[in-house]
Amino acid sequence: MASNAKHRALFFGLYSAIHVLLASMNTALAQESVFEYPRDANYVVIEYTQSQDMILDADPVPLLRIFGDGRVLVHYPLYMKRAGDYEMRLSDTQLQQLLNSLEQKGILSFSRDKILELKKQSISNKLLANNKILTTRSDDVRSKFKVNLSSYLSTASGLLQTGFLKSITWKNLKSDALSHPEIAALTDAAAAEQELGQYLSHRDLVKMK
């Protein structure tokens, strides 16, 4: 009798532990946003490039494109030392992790108008505090990001968006992030740019013939 009671107690203890574990796993899964895209060799999921205003006849081909099948295509313009096309491949898990990282850095929710207003206010505050005249740059660099998904479910908003496309162009992102560190959206976007830039010199890249 005592043995049966002991077995029942052990069973219910094990059952409770499994139930807690499954609940924890479901909660963790629910905290991950869902990114859907065709696993297609011609479908561009992520695109990133930079352009400089001082360079005439700039190459229109993006520096970096990542396709739905995981193919990473890097293009260096003719005026660069490594001129040519290079490729490597990401697993689907790696691509999902990259999308999640870009989301965490605010790329998928980037609001240009809102951030421009924050930058304008930051400049005004600095002028009032330091009485400095901010000059413009002659070698402006424009960073361009694009994320293209067939659907996107954000856990932050709970909103499911189909045909999701986020396109961002920002002038002098790196210097703006350094000049206005209090604007988290700019520092996060600069971190996202750095993350994508790592693929431009990734050790797994192979030059295409």
JSON list of C-alpha atoms in Angstrom, two decimals:
[
{"chain": "A", "resi": 1, "resn": "MET", "atom": "CA", "xyz": [0.00, 0.00, 0.00]},
{"chain": "A", "resi": 2, "resn": "ALA", "atom": "CA", "xyz": [2.75, 2.37, 0.98]},
{"chain": "A", "resi": 3, "resn": "SER", "atom": "CA", "xyz": [4.63, 1.34, -2.16]},
{"chain": "A", "resi": 4, "resn": "ASN", "atom": "CA", "xyz": [1.63, 2.25, -4.36]},
{"chain": "A", "resi": 5, "resn": "ALA", "atom": "CA", "xyz": [1.32, 5.64, -2.69]},
{"chain": "A", "resi": 6, "resn": "LYS", "atom": "CA", "xyz": [5.02, 6.24, -3.24]},
{"chain": "A", "resi": 7, "resn": "HIS", "atom": "CA", "xyz": [4.71, 5.34, -6.94]},
{"chain": "A", "resi": 8, "resn": "ARG", "atom": "CA", "xyz": [1.69, 7.63, -7.33]},
{"chain": "A", "resi": 9, "resn": "ALA", "atom": "CA", "xyz": [3.56, 10.50, -5.70]},
{"chain": "A", "resi": 10, "resn": "LEU", "atom": "CA", "xyz": [6.56, 9.88, -7.97]},
{"chain": "A", "resi": 11, "resn": "PHE", "atom": "CA", "xyz": [4.31, 9.74, -11.04]},
{"chain": "A", "resi": 12, "resn": "PHE", "atom": "CA", "xyz": [2.51, 12.99, -10.23]},
{"chain": "A", "resi": 13, "resn": "GLY", "atom": "CA", "xyz": [5.80, 14.68, -9.42]},
{"chain": "A", "resi": 14, "resn": "LEU", "atom": "CA", "xyz": [7.23, 13.64, -12.79]},
{"chain": "A", "resi": 15, "resn": "TYR", "atom": "CA", "xyz": [4.02, 14.67, -14.55]},
{"chain": "A", "resi": 16, "resn": "SER", "atom": "CA", "xyz": [4.14, 18.11, -12.92]},
{"chain": "A", "resi": 17, "resn": "ALA", "atom": "CA", "xyz": [7.79, 18.58, -13.88]},
{"chain": "A", "resi": 18, "resn": "ILE", "atom": "CA", "xyz": [7.07, 17.69, -17.52]},
{"chain": "A", "resi": 19, "resn": "HIS", "atom": "CA", "xyz": [4.05, 20.02, -17.55]},
{"chain": "A", "resi": 20, "resn": "VAL", "atom": "CA", "xyz": [6.18, 22.92, -16.25]},
{"chain": "A", "resi": 21, "resn": "LEU", "atom": "CA", "xyz": [8.89, 22.17, -18.81]},
{"chain": "A", "resi": 22, "resn": "LEU", "atom": "CA", "xyz": [6.42, 22.10, -21.71]},
{"chain": "A", "resi": 23, "resn": "ALA", "atom": "CA", "xyz": [4.83, 25.34, -20.52]},
{"chain": "A", "resi": 24, "resn": "SER", "atom": "CA", "xyz": [8.25, 26.98, -20.39]},
{"chain": "A", "resi": 25, "resn": "MET", "atom": "CA", "xyz": [9.06, 25.78, -23.90]},
{"chain": "A", "resi": 26, "resn": "ASN", "atom": "CA", "xyz": [5.77, 27.12, -25.24]},
{"chain": "A", "resi": 27, "resn": "THR", "atom": "CA", "xyz": [6.41, 30.47, -23.60]},
{"chain": "A", "resi": 28, "resn": "ALA", "atom": "CA", "xyz": [9.89, 30.63, -25.12]},
{"chain": "A", "resi": 29, "resn": "LEU", "atom": "CA", "xyz": [8.53, 29.75, -28.54]},
{"chain": "A", "resi": 30, "resn": "ALA", "atom": "CA", "xyz": [5.80, 32.37, -28.22]},
{"chain": "A", "resi": 31, "resn": "GLN", "atom": "CA", "xyz": [8.49, 35.00, -27.62]},
{"chain": "A", "resi": 32, "resn": "GLU", "atom": "CA", "xyz": [10.04, 34.36, -31.03]},
{"chain": "A", "resi": 33, "resn": "SER", "atom": "CA", "xyz": [8.66, 36.31, -33.97]},
{"chain": "A", "resi": 34, "resn": "VAL", "atom": "CA", "xyz": [7.78, 34.34, -37.10]},
{"chain": "A", "resi": 35, "resn": "PHE", "atom": "CA", "xyz": [9.50, 35.18, -40.40]},
{"chain": "A", "resi": 36, "resn": "GLU", "atom": "CA", "xyz": [8.15, 33.49, -43.53]},
{"chain": "A", "resi": 37, "resn": "TYR", "atom": "CA", "xyz": [9.63, 33.65, -47.03]},
{"chain": "A", "resi": 38, "resn": "PRO", "atom": "CA", "xyz": [9.87, 31.36, -50.06]},
{"chain": "A", "resi": 39, "resn": "ARG", "atom": "CA", "xyz": [12.89, 29.07, -49.85]},
{"chain": "A", "resi": 40, "resn": "ASP", "atom": "CA", "xyz": [13.60, 30.20, -53.38]},
{"chain": "A", "resi": 41, "resn": "ALA", "atom": "CA", "xyz": [16.96, 30.84, -55.07]},
{"chain": "A", "resi": 42, "resn": "ASN", "atom": "CA", "xyz": [15.59, 34.00, -56.72]},
{"chain": "A", "resi": 43, "resn": "TYR", "atom": "CA", "xyz": [13.76, 35.50, -53.74]},
{"chain": "A", "resi": 44, "resn": "VAL", "atom": "CA", "xyz": [15.82, 38.21, -52.01]},
{"chain": "A", "resi": 45, "resn": "VAL", "atom": "CA", "xyz": [15.08, 38.20, -48.27]},
{"chain": "A", "resi": 46, "resn": "ILE", "atom": "CA", "xyz": [17.75, 40.68, -47.12]},
{"chain": "A", "resi": 47, "resn": "GLU", "atom": "CA", "xyz": [19.51, 43.35, -49.11]},
{"chain": "A", "resi": 48, "resn": "TYR", "atom": "CA", "xyz": [22.15, 45.81, -47.93]},
{"chain": "A", "resi": 49, "resn": "THR", "atom": "CA", "xyz": [24.35, 48.31, -49.69]},
{"chain": "A", "resi": 50, "resn": "GLN", "atom": "CA", "xyz": [26.16, 51.62, -49.31]},
{"chain": "A", "resi": 51, "resn": "SER", "atom": "CA", "xyz": [26.64, 54.45, -51.77]},
{"chain": "A", "resi": 52, "resn": "GLN", "atom": "CA", "xyz": [28.85, 57.51, -51.65]},
{"chain": "A", "resi": 53, "resn": "ASP", "atom": "CA", "xyz": [27.69, 60.79, -53.13]},
{"chain": "A", "resi": 54, "resn": "MET", "atom": "CA", "xyz": [31.18, 61.64, -54.37]},
{"chain": "A", "resi": 55, "resn": "ILE", "atom": "CA", "xyz": [31.41, 58.53, -56.57]},
{"chain": "A", "resi": 56, "resn": "LEU", "atom": "CA", "xyz": [30.08, 59.18, -60.05]},
{"chain": "A", "resi": 57, "resn": "ASP", "atom": "CA", "xyz": [28.47, 56.32, -62.01]},
{"chain": "A", "resi": 58, "resn": "ALA", "atom": "CA", "xyz": [28.03, 54.28, -58.84]},
{"chain": "A", "resi": 59, "resn": "ASP", "atom": "CA", "xyz": [27.44, 50.56, -59.29]},
{"chain": "A", "resi": 60, "resn": "PRO", "atom": "CA", "xyz": [23.69, 49.93, -58.85]},
{"chain": "A", "resi": 61, "resn": "VAL", "atom": "CA", "xyz": [24.19, 46.30, -57.78]},
{"chain": "A", "resi": 62, "resn": "PRO", "atom": "CA", "xyz": [23.80, 45.90, -53.97]},
{"chain": "A", "resi": 63, "resn": "LEU", "atom": "CA", "xyz": [26.85, 44.91, -51.93]},
{"chain": "A", "resi": 64, "resn": "LEU", "atom": "CA", "xyz": [24.95, 42.13, -50.16]},
{"chain": "A", "resi": 65, "resn": "ARG", "atom": "CA", "xyz": [21.93, 39.99, -51.02]},
{"chain": "A", "resi": 66, "resn": "ILE", "atom": "CA", "xyz": [20.69, 36.97, -49.07]},
{"chain": "A", "resi": 67, "resn": "PHE", "atom": "CA", "xyz": [18.19, 34.73, -50.84]},
{"chain": "A", "resi": 68, "resn": "GLY", "atom": "CA", "xyz": [15.41, 32.51, -49.55]},
{"chain": "A", "resi": 69, "resn": "ASP", "atom": "CA", "xyz": [17.43, 29.33, -50.12]},
{"chain": "A", "resi": 70, "resn": "GLY", "atom": "CA", "xyz": [20.22, 30.67, -47.90]},
{"chain": "A", "resi": 71, "resn": "ARG", "atom": "CA", "xyz": [22.56, 31.78, -50.67]},
{"chain": "A", "resi": 72, "resn": "VAL", "atom": "CA", "xyz": [24.61, 34.86, -49.78]},
{"chain": "A", "resi": 73, "resn": "LEU", "atom": "CA", "xyz": [25.78, 36.95, -52.74]},
{"chain": "A", "resi": 74, "resn": "VAL", "atom": "CA", "xyz": [28.38, 39.67, -52.22]},
{"chain": "A", "resi": 75, "resn": "HIS", "atom": "CA", "xyz": [29.20, 42.13, -54.99]},
{"chain": "A", "resi": 76, "resn": "TYR", "atom": "CA", "xyz": [32.23, 44.40, -55.01]},
{"chain": "A", "resi": 77, "resn": "PRO", "atom": "CA", "xyz": [32.20, 47.23, -57.63]},
{"chain": "A", "resi": 78, "resn": "LEU", "atom": "CA", "xyz": [34.98, 47.61, -60.17]},
{"chain": "A", "resi": 79, "resn": "TYR", "atom": "CA", "xyz": [36.61, 50.49, -58.29]},
{"chain": "A", "resi": 80, "resn": "MET", "atom": "CA", "xyz": [37.20, 48.26, -55.25]},
{"chain": "A", "resi": 81, "resn": "LYS", "atom": "CA", "xyz": [40.28, 46.10, -54.74]},
{"chain": "A", "resi": 82, "resn": "ARG", "atom": "CA", "xyz": [38.21, 42.90, -54.41]},
{"chain": "A", "resi": 83, "resn": "ALA", "atom": "CA", "xyz": [36.07, 43.69, -57.47]},
{"chain": "A", "resi": 84, "resn": "GLY", "atom": "CA", "xyz": [33.82, 40.80, -58.43]},
{"chain": "A", "resi": 85, "resn": "ASP", "atom": "CA", "xyz": [31.08, 38.54, -57.08]},
{"chain": "A", "resi": 86, "resn": "TYR", "atom": "CA", "xyz": [31.43, 36.15, -54.15]},
{"chain": "A", "resi": 87, "resn": "GLU", "atom": "CA", "xyz": [29.04, 33.66, -52.59]},
{"chain": "A", "resi": 88, "resn": "MET", "atom": "CA", "xyz": [28.51, 31.48, -49.55]},
{"chain": "A", "resi": 89, "resn": "ARG", "atom": "CA", "xyz": [25.51, 29.78, -47.97]},
{"chain": "A", "resi": 90, "resn": "LEU", "atom": "CA", "xyz": [23.53, 30.05, -44.74]},
{"chain": "A", "resi": 91, "resn": "SER", "atom": "CA", "xyz": [21.35, 27.33, -43.29]},
{"chain": "A", "resi": 92, "resn": "ASP", "atom": "CA", "xyz": [17.68, 28.16, -42.81]},
{"chain": "A", "resi": 93, "resn": "THR", "atom": "CA", "xyz": [18.31, 28.34, -39.07]},
{"chain": "A", "resi": 94, "resn": "GLN", "atom": "CA", "xyz": [21.13, 30.84, -39.59]},
{"chain": "A", "resi": 95, "resn": "LEU", "atom": "CA", "xyz": [18.94, 33.00, -41.82]},
{"chain": "A", "resi": 96, "resn": "GLN", "atom": "CA", "xyz": [16.15, 32.92, -39.25]},
{"chain": "A", "resi": 97, "resn": "GLN", "atom": "CA", "xyz": [18.63, 33.91, -36.55]},
{"chain": "A", "resi": 98, "resn": "LEU", "atom": "CA", "xyz": [19.87, 36.80, -38.68]},
{"chain": "A", "resi": 99, "resn": "LEU", "atom": "CA", "xyz": [16.32, 38.03, -39.22]},
{"chain": "A", "resi": 100, "resn": "ASN", "atom": "CA", "xyz": [15.67, 37.78, -35.51]},
{"chain": "A", "resi": 101, "resn": "SER", "atom": "CA", "xyz": [18.82, 39.78, -34.82]},
{"chain": "A", "resi": 102, "resn": "LEU", "atom": "CA", "xyz": [17.79, 42.50, -37.30]},
{"chain": "A", "resi": 103, "resn": "GLU", "atom": "CA", "xyz": [14.39, 42.63, -35.66]},
{"chain": "A", "resi": 104, "resn": "GLN", "atom": "CA", "xyz": [15.98, 42.99, -32.20]},
{"chain": "A", "resi": 105, "resn": "LYS", "atom": "CA", "xyz": [18.07, 45.87, -33.57]},
{"chain": "A", "resi": 106, "resn": "GLY", "atom": "CA", "xyz": [14.94, 47.65, -34.77]},
{"chain": "A", "resi": 107, "resn": "ILE", "atom": "CA", "xyz": [15.41, 47.31, -38.53]},
{"chain": "A", "resi": 108, "resn": "LEU", "atom": "CA", "xyz": [11.98, 45.78, -39.13]},
{"chain": "A", "resi": 109, "resn": "SER", "atom": "CA", "xyz": [10.24, 48.52, -37.15]},
{"chain": "A", "resi": 110, "resn": "PHE", "atom": "CA", "xyz": [12.50, 51.44, -38.17]},
{"chain": "A", "resi": 111, "resn": "SER", "atom": "CA", "xyz": [10.52, 54.70, -38.42]},
{"chain": "A", "resi": 112, "resn": "ARG", "atom": "CA", "xyz": [12.45, 57.23, -40.50]},
{"chain": "A", "resi": 113, "resn": "ASP", "atom": "CA", "xyz": [10.19, 60.20, -39.71]},
{"chain": "A", "resi": 114, "resn": "LYS", "atom": "CA", "xyz": [10.23, 59.56, -35.98]},
{"chain": "A", "resi": 115, "resn": "ILE", "atom": "CA", "xyz": [14.01, 59.15, -35.86]},
{"chain": "A", "resi": 116, "resn": "LEU", "atom": "CA", "xyz": [14.60, 62.26, -38.00]},
{"chain": "A", "resi": 117, "resn": "GLU", "atom": "CA", "xyz": [12.53, 64.20, -35.47]},
{"chain": "A", "resi": 118, "resn": "LEU", "atom": "CA", "xyz": [14.62, 62.78, -32.60]},
{"chain": "A", "resi": 119, "resn": "LYS", "atom": "CA", "xyz": [17.81, 63.70, -34.45]},
{"chain": "A", "resi": 120, "resn": "LYS", "atom": "CA", "xyz": [16.53, 67.25, -35.08]},
{"chain": "A", "resi": 121, "resn": "GLN", "atom": "CA", "xyz": [15.77, 67.64, -31.38]},
{"chain": "A", "resi": 122, "resn": "SER", "atom": "CA", "xyz": [19.18, 66.23, -30.44]},
{"chain": "A", "resi": 123, "resn": "ILE", "atom": "CA", "xyz": [20.94, 68.73, -32.71]},
{"chain": "A", "resi": 124, "resn": "SER", "atom": "CA", "xyz": [18.92, 71.59, -31.21]},
{"chain": "A", "resi": 125, "resn": "ASN", "atom": "CA", "xyz": [19.82, 70.50, -27.69]},
{"chain": "A", "resi": 126, "resn": "LYS", "atom": "CA", "xyz": [23.52, 70.27, -28.54]},
{"chain": "A", "resi": 127, "resn": "LEU", "atom": "CA", "xyz": [23.51, 73.71, -30.15]},
{"chain": "A", "resi": 128, "resn": "LEU", "atom": "CA", "xyz": [21.86, 75.22, -27.10]},
{"chain": "A", "resi": 129, "resn": "ALA", "atom": "CA", "xyz": [24.23, 73.47, -24.71]},
{"chain": "A", "resi": 130, "resn": "ASN", "atom": "CA", "xyz": [27.52, 73.93, -26.54]},
{"chain": "A", "resi": 131, "resn": "ASN", "atom": "CA", "xyz": [26.86, 76.83, -28.90]},
{"chain": "A", "resi": 132, "resn": "LYS", "atom": "CA", "xyz": [28.48, 74.82, -31.70]},
{"chain": "A", "resi": 133, "resn": "ILE", "atom": "CA", "xyz": [27.75, 75.14, -35.40]},
{"chain": "A", "resi": 134, "resn": "LEU", "atom": "CA", "xyz": [27.29, 71.71, -36.96]},
{"chain": "A", "resi": 135, "resn": "THR", "atom": "CA", "xyz": [28.70, 71.48, -40.46]},
{"chain": "A", "resi": 136, "resn": "THR", "atom": "CA", "xyz": [27.60, 69.13, -43.24]},
{"chain": "A", "resi": 137, "resn": "ARG", "atom": "CA", "xyz": [29.80, 66.43, -44.72]},
{"chain": "A", "resi": 138, "resn": "SER", "atom": "CA", "xyz": [31.03, 66.52, -48.31]},
{"chain": "A", "resi": 139, "resn": "ASP", "atom": "CA", "xyz": [31.48, 62.73, -48.55]},
{"chain": "A", "resi": 140, "resn": "ASP", "atom": "CA", "xyz": [28.02, 61.58, -47.52]},
{"chain": "A", "resi": 141, "resn": "VAL", "atom": "CA", "xyz": [27.53, 57.81, -47.27]},
{"chain": "A", "resi": 142, "resn": "ARG", "atom": "CA", "xyz": [24.03, 56.39, -47.70]},
{"chain": "A", "resi": 143, "resn": "SER", "atom": "CA", "xyz": [23.22, 53.06, -46.07]},
{"chain": "A", "resi": 144, "resn": "LYS", "atom": "CA", "xyz": [20.35, 51.09, -47.56]},
{"chain": "A", "resi": 145, "resn": "PHE", "atom": "CA", "xyz": [18.59, 48.12, -45.97]},
{"chain": "A", "resi": 146, "resn": "LYS", "atom": "CA", "xyz": [15.76, 46.02, -47.33]},
{"chain": "A", "resi": 147, "resn": "VAL", "atom": "CA", "xyz": [13.95, 43.09, -45.71]},
{"chain": "A", "resi": 148, "resn": "ASN", "atom": "CA", "xyz": [11.39, 41.25, -47.82]},
{"chain": "A", "resi": 149, "resn": "LEU", "atom": "CA", "xyz": [9.10, 38.62, -46.23]},
{"chain": "A", "resi": 150, "resn": "SER", "atom": "CA", "xyz": [5.97, 36.84, -47.44]},
{"chain": "A", "resi": 151, "resn": "SER", "atom": "CA", "xyz": [4.64, 37.24, -43.88]},
{"chain": "A", "resi": 152, "resn": "TYR", "atom": "CA", "xyz": [5.88, 38.54, -40.55]},
{"chain": "A", "resi": 153, "resn": "LEU", "atom": "CA", "xyz": [4.35, 37.93, -37.14]},
{"chain": "A", "resi": 154, "resn": "SER", "atom": "CA", "xyz": [5.86, 40.24, -34.55]},
{"chain": "A", "resi": 155, "resn": "THR", "atom": "CA", "xyz": [5.61, 39.18, -30.93]},
{"chain": "A", "resi": 156, "resn": "ALA", "atom": "CA", "xyz": [6.18, 42.80, -29.89]},
{"chain": "A", "resi": 157, "resn": "SER", "atom": "CA", "xyz": [3.00, 44.03, -31.60]},
{"chain": "A", "resi": 158, "resn": "GLY", "atom": "CA", "xyz": [1.13, 40.75, -32.07]},
{"chain": "A", "resi": 159, "resn": "LEU", "atom": "CA", "xyz": [0.49, 41.91, -35.63]},
{"chain": "A", "resi": 160, "resn": "LEU", "atom": "CA", "xyz": [0.62, 39.53, -38.60]},
{"chain": "A", "resi": 161, "resn": "GLN", "atom": "CA", "xyz": [1.71, 41.32, -41.77]},
{"chain": "A", "resi": 162, "resn": "THR", "atom": "CA", "xyz": [1.61, 39.66, -45.19]},
{"chain": "A", "resi": 163, "resn": "GLY", "atom": "CA", "xyz": [3.77, 40.87, -48.05]},
{"chain": "A", "resi": 164, "resn": "PHE", "atom": "CA", "xyz": [6.05, 42.60, -45.54]},
{"chain": "A", "resi": 165, "resn": "LEU", "atom": "CA", "xyz": [8.68, 44.92, -47.01]},
{"chain": "A", "resi": 166, "resn": "LYS", "atom": "CA", "xyz": [10.89, 47.24, -44.98]},
{"chain": "A", "resi": 167, "resn": "SER", "atom": "CA", "xyz": [13.12, 49.57, -46.98]},
{"chain": "A", "resi": 168, "resn": "ILE", "atom": "CA", "xyz": [15.46, 52.02, -45.22]},
{"chain": "A", "resi": 169, "resn": "THR", "atom": "CA", "xyz": [17.85, 54.65, -46.54]},
{"chain": "A", "resi": 170, "resn": "TRP", "atom": "CA", "xyz": [19.87, 56.68, -44.06]},
{"chain": "A", "resi": 171, "resn": "LYS", "atom": "CA", "xyz": [22.65, 59.17, -44.70]},
{"chain": "A", "resi": 172, "resn": "ASN", "atom": "CA", "xyz": [25.81, 58.90, -42.58]},
{"chain": "A", "resi": 173, "resn": "LEU", "atom": "CA", "xyz": [24.41, 56.26, -40.24]},
{"chain": "A", "resi": 174, "resn": "LYS", "atom": "CA", "xyz": [27.68, 55.46, -38.49]},
{"chain": "A", "resi": 175, "resn": "SER", "atom": "CA", "xyz": [28.55, 59.10, -37.77]},
{"chain": "A", "resi": 176, "resn": "ASP", "atom": "CA", "xyz": [24.97, 59.86, -36.69]},
{"chain": "A", "resi": 177, "resn": "ALA", "atom": "CA", "xyz": [25.06, 56.96, -34.23]},
{"chain": "A", "resi": 178, "resn": "LEU", "atom": "CA", "xyz": [28.30, 58.32, -32.78]},
{"chain": "A", "resi": 179, "resn": "SER", "atom": "CA", "xyz": [27.00, 61.90, -32.67]},
{"chain": "A", "resi": 180, "resn": "HIS", "atom": "CA", "xyz": [23.65, 60.98, -31.11]},
{"chain": "A", "resi": 181, "resn": "PRO", "atom": "CA", "xyz": [24.25, 57.96, -28.85]},
{"chain": "A", "resi": 182, "resn": "GLU", "atom": "CA", "xyz": [21.08, 58.78, -26.90]},
{"chain": "A", "resi": 183, "resn": "ILE", "atom": "CA", "xyz": [19.00, 57.78, -29.94]},
{"chain": "A", "resi": 184, "resn": "ALA", "atom": "CA", "xyz": [18.84, 54.00, -29.52]},
{"chain": "A", "resi": 185, "resn": "ALA", "atom": "CA", "xyz": [17.29, 53.46, -32.96]},
{"chain": "A", "resi": 186, "resn": "LEU", "atom": "CA", "xyz": [20.40, 54.92, -34.61]},
{"chain": "A", "resi": 187, "resn": "THR", "atom": "CA", "xyz": [22.93, 53.02, -32.50]},
{"chain": "A", "resi": 188, "resn": "ASP", "atom": "CA", "xyz": [20.97, 49.80, -33.04]},
{"chain": "A", "resi": 189, "resn": "ALA", "atom": "CA", "xyz": [20.76, 50.38, -36.81]},
{"chain": "A", "resi": 190, "resn": "ALA", "atom": "CA", "xyz": [24.51, 51.02, -36.90]},
{"chain": "A", "resi": 191, "resn": "ALA", "atom": "CA", "xyz": [25.01, 47.72, -35.05]},
{"chain": "A", "resi": 192, "resn": "ALA", "atom": "CA", "xyz": [22.81, 45.99, -37.63]},
{"chain": "A", "resi": 193, "resn": "GLU", "atom": "CA", "xyz": [24.89, 47.52, -40.41]},
{"chain": "A", "resi": 194, "resn": "GLN", "atom": "CA", "xyz": [28.05, 46.23, -38.75]},
{"chain": "A", "resi": 195, "resn": "GLU", "atom": "CA", "xyz": [26.51, 42.76, -38.45]},
{"chain": "A", "resi": 196, "resn": "LEU", "atom": "CA", "xyz": [25.57, 42.66, -42.13]},
{"chain": "A", "resi": 197, "resn": "GLY", "atom": "CA", "xyz": [28.96, 44.11, -43.05]},
{"chain": "A", "resi": 198, "resn": "GLN", "atom": "CA", "xyz": [30.65, 41.04, -41.57]},
{"chain": "A", "resi": 199, "resn": "TYR", "atom": "CA", "xyz": [29.32, 39.01, -44.48]},
{"chain": "A", "resi": 200, "resn": "LEU", "atom": "CA", "xyz": [31.21, 41.23, -46.94]},
{"chain": "A", "resi": 201, "resn": "SER", "atom": "CA", "xyz": [34.50, 39.75, -45.75]},
{"chain": "A", "resi": 202, "resn": "HIS", "atom": "CA", "xyz": [33.31, 36.41, -44.40]},
{"chain": "A", "resi": 203, "resn": "ARG", "atom": "CA", "xyz": [35.90, 33.64, -44.53]},
{"chain": "A", "resi": 204, "resn": "ASP", "atom": "CA", "xyz": [33.46, 31.27, -46.26]},
{"chain": "A", "resi": 205, "resn": "LEU", "atom": "CA", "xyz": [33.03, 33.53, -49.31]},
{"chain": "A", "resi": 206, "resn": "VAL", "atom": "CA", "xyz": [34.12, 32.00, -52.60]},
{"chain": "A", "resi": 207, "resn": "LYS", "atom": "CA", "xyz": [34.73, 34.10, -55.70]},
{"chain": "A", "resi": 208, "resn": "MET", "atom": "CA", "xyz": [32.44, 33.29, -58.58]},
{"chain": "A", "resi": 209, "resn": "LYS", "atom": "CA", "xyz": [33.95, 32.62, -61.97]}
]
